[in-house]
Structure formats: C-alpha cells, structure tokens
C-alpha cells in the first residue's frame, strides 16, 4: 500500500492506466486498490485523474485572496462651490500668452468646462477697455491692452465728400448715414423749436412781424402734408428708377416724339 501512495505522491496526478503501468500491475487491480484508498479518504479522483488527498500529504491548497483596490473618486466641485473667476487671472494669462482664443484662456485659468460662460466675461473686459477682440466667431482671439495703448485699434477715418451740384456721388464704405444726412446731423442737434418753426414757410409767410408757435393740431397737419409730399416723391423716384433700367426704349420714344413734332 505504501508503494501506491508513494507513487501517487511522486506522480501527483495520474490516470489508472498510468498508475498500473508504473506499479507493474493490471489496471483492474490498480483500480481496485484506488477504490479502497478512496474509501479511506487517502486518494481522490477528479475528472478521471487520481491524486493523494490533502489529509495524506498534509499540505492544504493555498487560496489566493484577490485584494480589490477601491478607487478613490476625485472630489467633484460644482460650479456654484467654485471661487469666482478673478479678472486679474485672465489679464495675467493674456499678458504672458499674448493673443489667445477663448478656449485657450479657459484651459489656462482652469475653466475648460465653462468656455461659453467665459465669453461673456471677455466681452465685459472688452467693453471696459482692458482687452481687444481680434476677429469674429469661434476663432476670434483676445489680446490685453498695453498700458501705453499702442496696440489699440485705430479709429476709423472720416472720409470728406465734396458736394457737386447736379452729379451723383457714391456713398463711402463704412459710413452708416447717407452723406447729406450726416452733413446736416450737427444742424439738427443744434436747432431749437423756434428755428424749426421759422424755417416753415406756412407759418412765417403770414406772420412776418412776430413768431407765434403753432398748435399741436397745426403741427400734425403740416406733418401729414410733408409725409404726403415724401410719398409722392418716393413714387416719382421709383418710376424714374424703372425708366433708367430701360434707357434705350426711353431714348427711342423721345427721338420718335421729337421727330413727329419737327414734321408738324
């Protein structure tokens, strides 16, 4: 019996046929002996393989305990709990980084998740004259204004337009108001109510000796009359505009009418 146990200890895990060949006995006799040892609890059979039991070897299988490392979640700081962004941080970032986009500024000041909210802060700094906005849209950049003010954008030049009577002139680019309106803008600002009333012939013609302010009813009547004149002239301008599109036809009509008159 000791021979079989010693053989199993040496071979660790064998089949019945391998054990019988090692002992030099018949497989039937080997299986009979293994069954006797199995009843005594000295050998065990697992999936057709025989081995010495733990009680016989005196060595227990070590159970490997897997230590689960718990991940420490990073503390999530909500936007409300954050300290408010100081404009000095933005200006300092621009002073060292030069012209930067809004996304680059947000990353530099630790607000990469608040790019959109940073745009309003940059617009306010621009209105306060501390930064300059370069370009438009998502790709625009921001630059800090130097203390000397040398990098401030140049003021738009005022284009002087000479008035030529009887000739049309093109409106200069960048001028919001028409030239005639821009020229009379200062006059409108400085005119008083008396000056305006004196310029109306309907009041000055009948009251040459002294000025009497009109009533609100009369002023509204004159306003309606003036609007009526404006509408008439707008219709005339629209008609002339259409005629200018067909100058060849108009010229032919004029030539034919003048020829008819000369024949008469």
Coordinates of C-alpha atoms in Angstrom, one line a residue:
X1 CA 0.0 0.0 0.0
X2 CA 2.8 2.3 0.7
X3 CA 4.1 1.8 -2.8
X4 CA 0.9 3.1 -4.3
X5 CA 0.7 6.1 -2.1
X6 CA 4.4 6.9 -2.7
X7 CA 3.9 6.5 -6.5
X8 CA 0.9 8.9 -6.4
X9 CA 2.9 11.4 -4.4
X10 CA 5.7 11.3 -6.9
X11 CA 3.5 11.4 -10.0
X12 CA 1.0 13.9 -8.3
X13 CA -1.9 13.3 -10.8
X14 CA -2.2 10.2 -12.9
X15 CA -4.8 8.0 -14.6
X16 CA -5.5 4.4 -13.5
X17 CA -3.7 3.0 -16.6
X18 CA -0.6 5.1 -16.0
X19 CA -0.5 4.1 -12.3
X20 CA -0.9 0.4 -13.2
X21 CA 2.0 0.6 -15.7
X22 CA 4.2 2.4 -13.1
X23 CA 3.5 -0.3 -10.5
X24 CA 3.7 -3.2 -13.0
X25 CA 0.2 -4.5 -12.2
X26 CA -3.0 -4.9 -14.1
X27 CA -5.3 -1.9 -14.5
X28 CA -8.2 -3.8 -12.9
X29 CA -6.1 -4.5 -9.8
X30 CA -4.9 -0.8 -9.7
X31 CA -8.5 0.4 -9.8
X32 CA -9.5 -1.9 -7.0
X33 CA -6.7 -0.6 -4.8
X34 CA -7.6 3.0 -5.6
X35 CA -11.2 2.4 -4.6
X36 CA -10.1 1.1 -1.3
X37 CA -7.9 4.1 -0.6
X38 CA -10.7 6.4 -1.8
X39 CA -13.0 4.9 0.9
X40 CA -10.3 5.6 3.5
X41 CA -10.1 9.2 2.2
X42 CA -6.4 8.9 1.2
X43 CA -6.8 9.4 -2.5
X44 CA -9.3 11.4 -4.6
X45 CA -10.5 11.1 -8.2
X46 CA -11.1 14.2 -10.3
X47 CA -12.1 14.0 -14.0
X48 CA -10.5 10.6 -14.4
X49 CA -7.2 11.5 -12.6
X50 CA -6.1 10.2 -9.3
X51 CA -4.1 12.0 -6.7
X52 CA -3.2 11.9 -3.0
X53 CA -5.7 13.6 -0.7
X54 CA -4.8 16.7 1.3
X55 CA -5.0 14.7 4.6
X56 CA -2.4 12.3 3.3
X57 CA 0.0 15.0 2.0
X58 CA -0.5 17.3 5.0
X59 CA -0.4 20.3 2.7
X60 CA -3.5 22.4 2.1
X61 CA -4.1 24.3 -1.1
X62 CA -3.4 27.9 -0.6
X63 CA -6.3 30.1 -1.6
X64 CA -5.2 33.2 -3.3
X65 CA -7.2 36.1 -2.0
X66 CA -7.6 38.9 -4.5
X67 CA -7.4 42.3 -2.9
X68 CA -9.8 44.6 -4.5
X69 CA -8.4 48.1 -4.6
X70 CA -11.2 50.6 -4.2
X71 CA -10.9 53.5 -6.5
X72 CA -10.9 56.8 -4.7
X73 CA -13.3 59.1 -6.6
X74 CA -12.0 62.6 -7.1
X75 CA -14.0 65.2 -5.3
X76 CA -16.4 66.8 -7.7
X77 CA -16.6 70.5 -7.2
X78 CA -19.8 72.0 -8.5
X79 CA -19.7 75.4 -10.4
X80 CA -21.6 77.0 -7.5
X81 CA -18.9 75.9 -5.0
X82 CA -16.1 77.3 -7.1
X83 CA -14.4 80.5 -6.3
X84 CA -15.5 83.2 -8.7
X85 CA -13.1 83.8 -11.5
X86 CA -11.0 86.9 -11.0
X87 CA -10.4 89.2 -13.9
X88 CA -6.8 89.6 -12.8
X89 CA -6.2 85.9 -13.6
X90 CA -7.5 86.5 -17.2
X91 CA -5.4 89.6 -17.7
X92 CA -2.3 87.9 -16.3
X93 CA -2.8 85.0 -18.6
X94 CA -3.1 87.3 -21.6
X95 CA -0.1 89.3 -20.5
X96 CA 2.1 86.1 -20.7
X97 CA 0.3 84.3 -23.5
X98 CA -0.4 87.1 -25.9
X99 CA -3.3 86.7 -28.3
X100 CA -5.4 83.7 -27.2
X101 CA -8.7 82.2 -28.1
X102 CA -11.5 81.8 -25.5
X103 CA -10.9 78.0 -25.2
X104 CA -7.2 78.6 -24.6
X105 CA -7.9 81.1 -21.9
X106 CA -10.4 78.8 -20.3
X107 CA -7.9 76.0 -20.1
X108 CA -5.2 78.3 -18.7
X109 CA -7.4 79.6 -15.9
X110 CA -8.8 76.2 -15.0
X111 CA -12.3 76.7 -16.6
X112 CA -12.1 74.3 -19.5
X113 CA -15.7 73.2 -18.9
X114 CA -17.0 76.8 -18.9
X115 CA -15.9 78.1 -22.2
X116 CA -19.3 79.6 -23.1
X117 CA -19.7 81.4 -19.8
X118 CA -16.2 82.8 -20.2
X119 CA -17.2 84.6 -23.4
X120 CA -19.5 87.0 -21.5
X121 CA -16.6 87.8 -19.1
X122 CA -14.3 88.5 -22.1
X123 CA -16.9 90.8 -23.7
X124 CA -17.2 92.8 -20.5
X125 CA -13.4 93.2 -20.3
X126 CA -13.6 94.4 -23.9
X127 CA -16.2 96.9 -23.1
X128 CA -14.2 98.1 -20.1
X129 CA -11.2 98.7 -22.5
X130 CA -9.0 96.1 -20.9
X131 CA -8.8 93.6 -23.8
X132 CA -9.1 93.8 -27.6
X133 CA -11.2 91.4 -29.6
X134 CA -9.5 90.2 -32.8
X135 CA -11.8 88.7 -35.3
X136 CA -15.3 87.3 -35.0
X137 CA -16.9 83.9 -34.4
X138 CA -15.4 80.9 -32.7
X139 CA -11.9 81.6 -34.0
X140 CA -11.7 85.1 -32.5
X141 CA -8.8 85.9 -30.2
X142 CA -8.3 88.2 -27.3
X143 CA -5.4 90.5 -26.5
X144 CA -4.6 92.5 -23.5
X145 CA -4.5 96.3 -23.9
X146 CA -1.0 97.6 -23.2
X147 CA -0.6 100.4 -20.7
X148 CA 0.7 102.7 -23.4
X149 CA -2.3 102.0 -25.5
X150 CA -0.1 101.4 -28.6
X151 CA -2.0 98.3 -29.6
X152 CA -5.4 99.9 -29.6
X153 CA -7.2 99.7 -32.9
X154 CA -7.0 102.8 -35.0
X155 CA -10.1 105.0 -35.1
X156 CA -12.0 104.9 -38.4
X157 CA -11.0 107.8 -40.7
X158 CA -13.7 110.3 -41.6
X159 CA -14.0 110.5 -45.4
X160 CA -14.7 114.0 -46.5
X161 CA -17.0 114.1 -49.5
X162 CA -17.2 117.2 -51.7
X163 CA -20.7 118.1 -52.8
X164 CA -21.0 118.5 -56.5
X165 CA -24.3 120.0 -57.6
X166 CA -26.2 118.0 -60.3
X167 CA -23.8 115.0 -60.1
X168 CA -24.4 111.8 -58.2
X169 CA -21.7 110.5 -55.9
X170 CA -21.2 107.1 -54.3
X171 CA -21.6 106.7 -50.6
X172 CA -18.2 105.9 -48.9
X173 CA -17.9 102.5 -47.3
X174 CA -18.2 102.3 -43.6
X175 CA -20.5 105.4 -43.3
X176 CA -23.8 104.4 -41.7
X177 CA -25.7 107.6 -42.6
X178 CA -26.1 109.0 -46.1
X179 CA -23.8 111.8 -46.9
X180 CA -26.5 114.5 -46.9
X181 CA -28.0 113.3 -43.6
X182 CA -24.5 113.1 -42.0
X183 CA -23.8 116.6 -43.1
X184 CA -26.9 118.0 -41.6
X185 CA -26.8 115.9 -38.4
X186 CA -25.0 118.7 -36.4
X187 CA -27.5 121.2 -37.6
X188 CA -30.4 119.1 -36.4
X189 CA -28.8 118.7 -33.0
X190 CA -28.3 122.5 -32.5
X191 CA -31.7 123.7 -33.9
X192 CA -34.3 124.9 -31.4
X193 CA -38.0 124.8 -31.8
X194 CA -38.0 128.5 -32.9
X195 CA -35.5 127.8 -35.6
X196 CA -37.6 124.9 -36.9
X197 CA -40.8 126.9 -37.0
X198 CA -39.1 129.8 -38.7
X199 CA -37.9 127.5 -41.5
X200 CA -41.6 126.5 -42.3
X201 CA -43.0 128.9 -44.9
X202 CA -46.6 128.1 -43.9
X203 CA -46.0 130.0 -40.6
X204 CA -43.5 132.6 -41.5
X205 CA -45.3 134.0 -44.6
X206 CA -48.4 135.0 -42.7
X207 CA -46.6 136.1 -39.5
X208 CA -43.7 138.2 -40.7
X209 CA -43.8 140.7 -37.8
X210 CA -43.6 138.2 -35.0
X211 CA -43.3 134.4 -34.3
X212 CA -46.3 132.6 -32.9
X213 CA -45.8 128.9 -32.1
X214 CA -48.3 126.6 -33.9
X215 CA -50.7 124.4 -32.0
X216 CA -50.3 120.7 -31.9
X217 CA -53.1 120.3 -34.4
X218 CA -51.4 122.5 -36.9
X219 CA -48.1 120.8 -36.4
X220 CA -49.7 117.4 -37.1
X221 CA -51.4 118.7 -40.1
X222 CA -48.1 120.0 -41.5
X223 CA -46.5 116.7 -40.7
X224 CA -49.2 114.8 -42.6
X225 CA -48.7 117.2 -45.5
X226 CA -45.0 116.7 -45.5
X227 CA -45.4 112.9 -45.4
X228 CA -47.8 113.1 -48.4
X229 CA -45.1 115.0 -50.3
X230 CA -42.5 112.5 -49.4
X231 CA -44.7 109.6 -50.6
X232 CA -45.3 111.4 -53.9
X233 CA -41.6 111.9 -54.4
X234 CA -40.9 108.3 -53.5
X235 CA -43.3 107.2 -56.2
X236 CA -41.6 109.5 -58.7
X237 CA -38.2 108.1 -57.7
X238 CA -39.5 104.6 -58.1
X239 CA -40.8 105.4 -61.6
X240 CA -37.6 107.0 -62.6
X241 CA -35.6 104.1 -61.3
X242 CA -37.6 101.8 -63.5
X243 CA -37.2 104.1 -66.5
X244 CA -33.4 104.1 -66.0
X245 CA -33.5 100.3 -66.4
X246 CA -34.8 100.8 -70.0
X247 CA -32.9 103.8 -71.2
X248 CA -32.8 102.5 -74.8
X249 CA -36.5 102.3 -75.1
X250 CA -37.0 105.7 -73.5
X251 CA -34.5 107.2 -75.9
X252 CA -36.3 105.7 -78.9
X253 CA -39.6 107.1 -77.6
X254 CA -38.1 110.6 -77.1
X255 CA -36.5 110.5 -80.6
X256 CA -39.7 109.4 -82.3
X257 CA -41.8 112.1 -80.5
X258 CA -39.3 114.8 -81.3
X259 CA -39.3 113.7 -85.0
X260 CA -43.1 113.9 -85.1
X261 CA -43.1 117.4 -83.6
X262 CA -40.5 118.5 -86.2
X263 CA -42.5 117.1 -89.0
X264 CA -45.6 119.1 -87.9

